[in-house]
PDB file of C-alpha atoms in Angstrom:
ATOM      1  CA  MET Y   1     121.408  49.718  86.480  1.00 77.00           C
ATOM      2  CA  SER Y   2     122.403  51.584  89.631  1.00 90.00           C
ATOM      3  CA  ALA Y   3     123.209  55.267  89.869  1.00 92.00           C
ATOM      4  CA  ARG Y   4     126.879  54.466  90.407  1.00 92.00           C
ATOM      5  CA  ASP Y   5     126.957  52.464  87.158  1.00 92.00           C
ATOM      6  CA  LYS Y   6     125.271  55.314  85.263  1.00 94.00           C
ATOM      7  CA  ILE Y   7     127.794  57.809  86.612  1.00 94.00           C
ATOM      8  CA  ARG Y   8     130.671  55.519  85.665  1.00 94.00           C
ATOM      9  CA  GLU Y   9     129.190  55.060  82.174  1.00 94.00           C
ATOM     10  CA  LEU Y  10     128.784  58.831  81.697  1.00 93.00           C
ATOM     11  CA  SER Y  11     132.308  59.431  83.004  1.00 94.00           C
ATOM     12  CA  ASP Y  12     133.750  56.900  80.581  1.00 94.00           C
ATOM     13  CA  ALA Y  13     131.803  58.403  77.691  1.00 94.00           C
ATOM     14  CA  TRP Y  14     133.014  61.891  78.599  1.00 92.00           C
ATOM     15  CA  ARG Y  15     136.632  60.716  78.896  1.00 92.00           C
ATOM     16  CA  THR Y  16     136.403  59.027  75.491  1.00 94.00           C
ATOM     17  CA  TRP Y  17     134.939  62.176  73.935  1.00 93.00           C
ATOM     18  CA  TRP Y  18     137.640  64.324  75.562  1.00 91.00           C
ATOM     19  CA  GLN Y  19     140.468  62.090  74.294  1.00 91.00           C
ATOM     20  CA  ALA Y  20     138.973  62.211  70.791  1.00 92.00           C
ATOM     21  CA  GLN Y  21     139.368  66.002  70.707  1.00 93.00           C
ATOM     22  CA  GLY Y  22     142.520  67.521  69.310  1.00 93.00           C
ATOM     23  CA  GLU Y  23     145.114  69.105  71.605  1.00 93.00           C
ATOM     24  CA  ARG Y  24     144.237  72.577  70.352  1.00 94.00           C
ATOM     25  CA  ASP Y  25     140.488  72.037  70.961  1.00 93.00           C
ATOM     26  CA  ARG Y  26     141.152  70.750  74.493  1.00 91.00           C
ATOM     27  CA  ARG Y  27     143.238  73.823  75.342  1.00 93.00           C
ATOM     28  CA  ALA Y  28     140.528  76.116  73.957  1.00 93.00           C
ATOM     29  CA  MET Y  29     137.852  74.349  76.007  1.00 92.00           C
ATOM     30  CA  LEU Y  30     139.985  74.531  79.165  1.00 93.00           C
ATOM     31  CA  LEU Y  31     140.526  78.257  78.590  1.00 94.00           C
ATOM     32  CA  LEU Y  32     136.807  78.731  77.999  1.00 92.00           C
ATOM     33  CA  ALA Y  33     136.003  76.785  81.187  1.00 91.00           C
ATOM     34  CA  GLY Y  34     138.588  78.832  83.101  1.00 93.00           C
ATOM     35  CA  ILE Y  35     136.854  82.031  82.045  1.00 92.00           C
ATOM     36  CA  GLY Y  36     133.267  80.754  81.915  1.00 91.00           C
ATOM     37  CA  LEU Y  37     133.036  79.076  85.320  1.00 90.00           C
ATOM     38  CA  PRO Y  38     134.002  82.190  87.315  1.00 90.00           C
ATOM     39  CA  LEU Y  39     131.542  84.225  85.253  1.00 89.00           C
ATOM     40  CA  LEU Y  40     128.816  81.670  85.979  1.00 88.00           C
ATOM     41  CA  LEU Y  41     129.646  81.831  89.684  1.00 85.00           C
ATOM     42  CA  ILE Y  42     129.505  85.621  89.672  1.00 85.00           C
ATOM     43  CA  GLY Y  43     126.276  85.722  87.685  1.00 86.00           C
ATOM     44  CA  GLY Y  44     124.637  82.804  89.460  1.00 86.00           C
ATOM     45  CA  LEU Y  45     125.647  83.447  93.066  1.00 85.00           C
ATOM     46  CA  LEU Y  46     127.107  86.854  93.707  1.00 87.00           C
ATOM     47  CA  LEU Y  47     124.704  89.035  91.730  1.00 87.00           C
ATOM     48  CA  PRO Y  48     121.537  87.560  93.304  1.00 89.00           C
ATOM     49  CA  ALA Y  49     123.146  87.841  96.752  1.00 90.00           C
ATOM     50  CA  HIS Y  50     124.020  91.479  96.054  1.00 91.00           C
ATOM     51  CA  HIS Y  51     120.452  92.171  94.913  1.00 92.00           C
ATOM     52  CA  ALA Y  52     119.034  90.496  98.044  1.00 93.00           C
ATOM     53  CA  ARG Y  53     121.350  92.595 100.234  1.00 95.00           C
ATOM     54  CA  GLU Y  54     120.260  95.816  98.517  1.00 95.00           C
ATOM     55  CA  GLN Y  55     116.608  94.846  98.953  1.00 95.00           C
ATOM     56  CA  ALA Y  56     117.186  94.055 102.644  1.00 95.00           C
ATOM     57  CA  LEU Y  57     118.834  97.439 103.165  1.00 96.00           C
ATOM     58  CA  ALA Y  58     115.916  99.197 101.465  1.00 94.00           C
ATOM     59  CA  ASP Y  59     113.433  97.238 103.616  1.00 93.00           C
ATOM     60  CA  ARG Y  60     115.395  98.156 106.754  1.00 95.00           C
ATOM     61  CA  ASP Y  61     115.395 101.846 105.809  1.00 94.00           C
ATOM     62  CA  GLU Y  62     111.647 101.764 105.147  1.00 92.00           C
ATOM     63  CA  ALA Y  63     111.022 100.015 108.478  1.00 92.00           C
ATOM     64  CA  ALA Y  64     113.156 102.598 110.291  1.00 93.00           C
ATOM     65  CA  HIS Y  65     111.240 105.401 108.596  1.00 92.00           C
ATOM     66  CA  LEU Y  66     107.937 103.778 109.569  1.00 89.00           C
ATOM     67  CA  ALA Y  67     109.105 103.338 113.178  1.00 89.00           C
ATOM     68  CA  ASP Y  68     110.131 107.005 113.340  1.00 90.00           C
ATOM     69  CA  TRP Y  69     106.767 108.049 111.930  1.00 87.00           C
ATOM     70  CA  ILE Y  70     104.916 105.870 114.456  1.00 85.00           C
ATOM     71  CA  ARG Y  71     106.967 107.326 117.327  1.00 85.00           C
ATOM     72  CA  GLN Y  72     106.221 110.837 116.119  1.00 84.00           C
ATOM     73  CA  GLU Y  73     102.543 110.340 115.329  1.00 79.00           C
ATOM     74  CA  GLY Y  74     101.728 107.688 117.949  1.00 74.00           C
ATOM     75  CA  PRO Y  75     100.465 110.016 120.664  1.00 71.00           C
ATOM     76  CA  ARG Y  76      98.240 111.854 118.188  1.00 69.00           C
ATOM     77  CA  LEU Y  77      96.903 108.588 116.750  1.00 66.00           C
ATOM     78  CA  GLN Y  78      95.758 107.358 120.143  1.00 61.00           C
ATOM     79  CA  GLY Y  79      93.168 110.102 120.243  1.00 51.00           C
ATOM     80  CA  MET Y  80      92.038 112.116 123.214  1.00 46.00           C
ATOM     81  CA  ALA Y  81      90.214 110.442 126.094  1.00 42.00           C
ATOM     82  CA  GLY Y  82      87.225 112.773 126.254  1.00 44.00           C
ATOM     83  CA  SER Y  83      86.671 113.372 122.554  1.00 47.00           C
ATOM     84  CA  SER Y  84      84.824 110.195 121.618  1.00 47.00           C
ATOM     85  CA  ARG Y  85      82.305 111.094 118.916  1.00 67.00           C
ATOM     86  CA  VAL Y  86      81.553 107.536 117.805  1.00 72.00           C
ATOM     87  CA  SER Y  87      79.469 105.141 119.867  1.00 77.00           C
ATOM     88  CA  ALA Y  88      80.635 101.574 120.360  1.00 76.00           C
ATOM     89  CA  ALA Y  89      77.632 100.342 118.363  1.00 80.00           C
ATOM     90  CA  ASP Y  90      78.507 102.552 115.379  1.00 83.00           C
ATOM     91  CA  LEU Y  91      82.231 101.744 115.484  1.00 86.00           C
ATOM     92  CA  PRO Y  92      82.270  98.851 112.932  1.00 88.00           C
ATOM     93  CA  GLN Y  93      80.286 100.772 110.309  1.00 89.00           C
ATOM     94  CA  ARG Y  94      82.341 103.936 110.804  1.00 89.00           C
ATOM     95  CA  VAL Y  95      85.650 102.061 110.578  1.00 89.00           C
ATOM     96  CA  GLN Y  96      84.491 100.257 107.422  1.00 90.00           C
ATOM     97  CA  MET Y  97      83.440 103.563 105.866  1.00 90.00           C
ATOM     98  CA  LEU Y  98      86.735 105.285 106.746  1.00 90.00           C
ATOM     99  CA  ALA Y  99      88.785 102.349 105.459  1.00 90.00           C
ATOM    100  CA  SER Y 100      86.972 102.141 102.129  1.00 89.00           C
ATOM    101  CA  GLY Y 101      87.360 105.919 101.739  1.00 88.00           C
ATOM    102  CA  GLN Y 102      91.145 105.461 101.950  1.00 88.00           C
ATOM    103  CA  GLY Y 103      91.227 102.493  99.570  1.00 87.00           C
ATOM    104  CA  LEU Y 104      91.828  99.914 102.301  1.00 88.00           C
ATOM    105  CA  THR Y 105      90.121  96.557 101.939  1.00 87.00           C
ATOM    106  CA  LEU Y 106      89.477  95.123 105.375  1.00 89.00           C
ATOM    107  CA  GLU Y 107      89.969  91.366 105.493  1.00 90.00           C
ATOM    108  CA  ARG Y 108      88.673  91.063 109.036  1.00 89.00           C
ATOM    109  CA  LEU Y 109      86.521  93.276 111.211  1.00 89.00           C
ATOM    110  CA  GLU Y 110      85.410  91.732 114.491  1.00 90.00           C
ATOM    111  CA  ALA Y 111      84.220  92.977 117.849  1.00 87.00           C
ATOM    112  CA  ASP Y 112      86.573  92.819 120.802  1.00 81.00           C
ATOM    113  CA  PRO Y 113      85.793  93.471 124.496  1.00 82.00           C
ATOM    114  CA  SER Y 114      87.877  96.644 124.309  1.00 80.00           C
ATOM    115  CA  GLY Y 115      86.679  97.740 120.868  1.00 83.00           C
ATOM    116  CA  LEU Y 116      87.269  96.355 117.404  1.00 89.00           C
ATOM    117  CA  ARG Y 117      89.938  94.190 115.734  1.00 93.00           C
ATOM    118  CA  VAL Y 118      90.753  95.110 112.140  1.00 93.00           C
ATOM    119  CA  ALA Y 119      92.995  93.357 109.610  1.00 92.00           C
ATOM    120  CA  ALA Y 120      94.009  94.442 106.105  1.00 90.00           C
ATOM    121  CA  ASN Y 121      96.445  92.908 103.624  1.00 86.00           C
ATOM    122  CA  ASN Y 122      98.355  94.531 100.756  1.00 83.00           C
ATOM    123  CA  ALA Y 123      97.916  97.931 102.359  1.00 85.00           C
ATOM    124  CA  ARG Y 124     100.020 100.946 101.450  1.00 84.00           C
ATOM    125  CA  ILE Y 125     101.557 102.834 104.366  1.00 84.00           C
ATOM    126  CA  ALA Y 126     100.215 106.159 103.097  1.00 84.00           C
ATOM    127  CA  SER Y 127      96.654 104.770 103.047  1.00 86.00           C
ATOM    128  CA  VAL Y 128      97.054 103.319 106.529  1.00 87.00           C
ATOM    129  CA  ALA Y 129      98.416 106.629 107.859  1.00 88.00           C
ATOM    130  CA  SER Y 130      95.492 108.558 106.334  1.00 89.00           C
ATOM    131  CA  PHE Y 131      93.038 106.013 107.723  1.00 90.00           C
ATOM    132  CA  LEU Y 132      94.535 106.291 111.219  1.00 90.00           C
ATOM    133  CA  GLN Y 133      94.437 110.078 111.043  1.00 90.00           C
ATOM    134  CA  LEU Y 134      90.757 110.001 110.069  1.00 89.00           C
ATOM    135  CA  CYS Y 135      90.048 107.592 112.919  1.00 87.00           C
ATOM    136  CA  ARG Y 136      91.755 109.947 115.365  1.00 86.00           C
ATOM    137  CA  ASP Y 137      89.787 112.883 114.006  1.00 85.00           C
ATOM    138  CA  GLN Y 138      86.567 110.934 114.621  1.00 84.00           C
ATOM    139  CA  GLY Y 139      87.587 110.111 118.200  1.00 84.00           C
ATOM    140  CA  ILE Y 140      88.503 106.498 117.483  1.00 88.00           C
ATOM    141  CA  LYS Y 141      91.557 105.399 119.480  1.00 88.00           C
ATOM    142  CA  VAL Y 142      94.268 103.148 118.147  1.00 89.00           C
ATOM    143  CA  LEU Y 143      94.824 100.745 121.034  1.00 90.00           C
ATOM    144  CA  GLU Y 144      97.257  98.492 119.230  1.00 90.00           C
ATOM    145  CA  ALA Y 145      98.876  98.522 115.787  1.00 90.00           C
ATOM    146  CA  GLN Y 146     100.991  95.909 114.055  1.00 91.00           C
ATOM    147  CA  ILE Y 147     102.270  96.505 110.535  1.00 88.00           C
ATOM    148  CA  THR Y 148     104.400  93.862 108.816  1.00 89.00           C
ATOM    149  CA  ARG Y 149     105.785  93.888 105.310  1.00 85.00           C
ATOM    150  CA  ASP Y 150     104.762  90.953 103.131  1.00 78.00           C
ATOM    151  CA  GLY Y 151     106.754  89.502 100.264  1.00 73.00           C
ATOM    152  CA  ASN Y 152     104.686  91.197  97.566  1.00 73.00           C
ATOM    153  CA  GLY Y 153     105.668  94.756  98.408  1.00 70.00           C
ATOM    154  CA  GLY Y 154     102.488  95.404 100.418  1.00 76.00           C
ATOM    155  CA  ASN Y 155     101.925  95.470 104.157  1.00 85.00           C
ATOM    156  CA  GLN Y 156      99.796  93.419 106.519  1.00 89.00           C
ATOM    157  CA  VAL Y 157      98.061  95.637 109.035  1.00 90.00           C
ATOM    158  CA  ARG Y 158      96.504  94.458 112.299  1.00 93.00           C
ATOM    159  CA  LEU Y 159      94.788  97.082 114.458  1.00 92.00           C
ATOM    160  CA  ARG Y 160      92.791  97.154 117.648  1.00 92.00           C
ATOM    161  CA  LEU Y 161      90.572 100.196 117.748  1.00 90.00           C
ATOM    162  CA  GLY Y 162      88.404 101.553 120.509  1.00 86.00           C
ATOM    163  CA  VAL Y 163      86.251 104.544 121.446  1.00 78.00           C
TER     164      VAL Y 163
END
């Protein structure tokens, strides 16, 4: 039996059932459908779209706040050229120690010709900011920073650090 035949069979069965209903029952069902379908559309389409819009606006505001903070703190986070207190050989251990002290779990820590590449997932912005401040205080420069929001409410952080 093809899909078209099944649809025709279901349509015929529905039509037979509908005709078997009394006039009063049919009017009540039409009224219920007239009220119920718009409510289903509102609840099924409009409310989730409204929630997604509100979430997008909140994400945009948080990103704008983060961008403002980075613009304000960026020069301080880069560190000062002559104040390097960490040797290149000690950089990985020092970065690992500073990160764990701020509750950051580093997913990747690898040497780079200009310093060190660091990656962390599910990081809170406050922890990252504290970590970067500690790095600056130790003379570790932030050469590059990329922070992206993931779908779980955390942030993915990619840094390139140097001495």
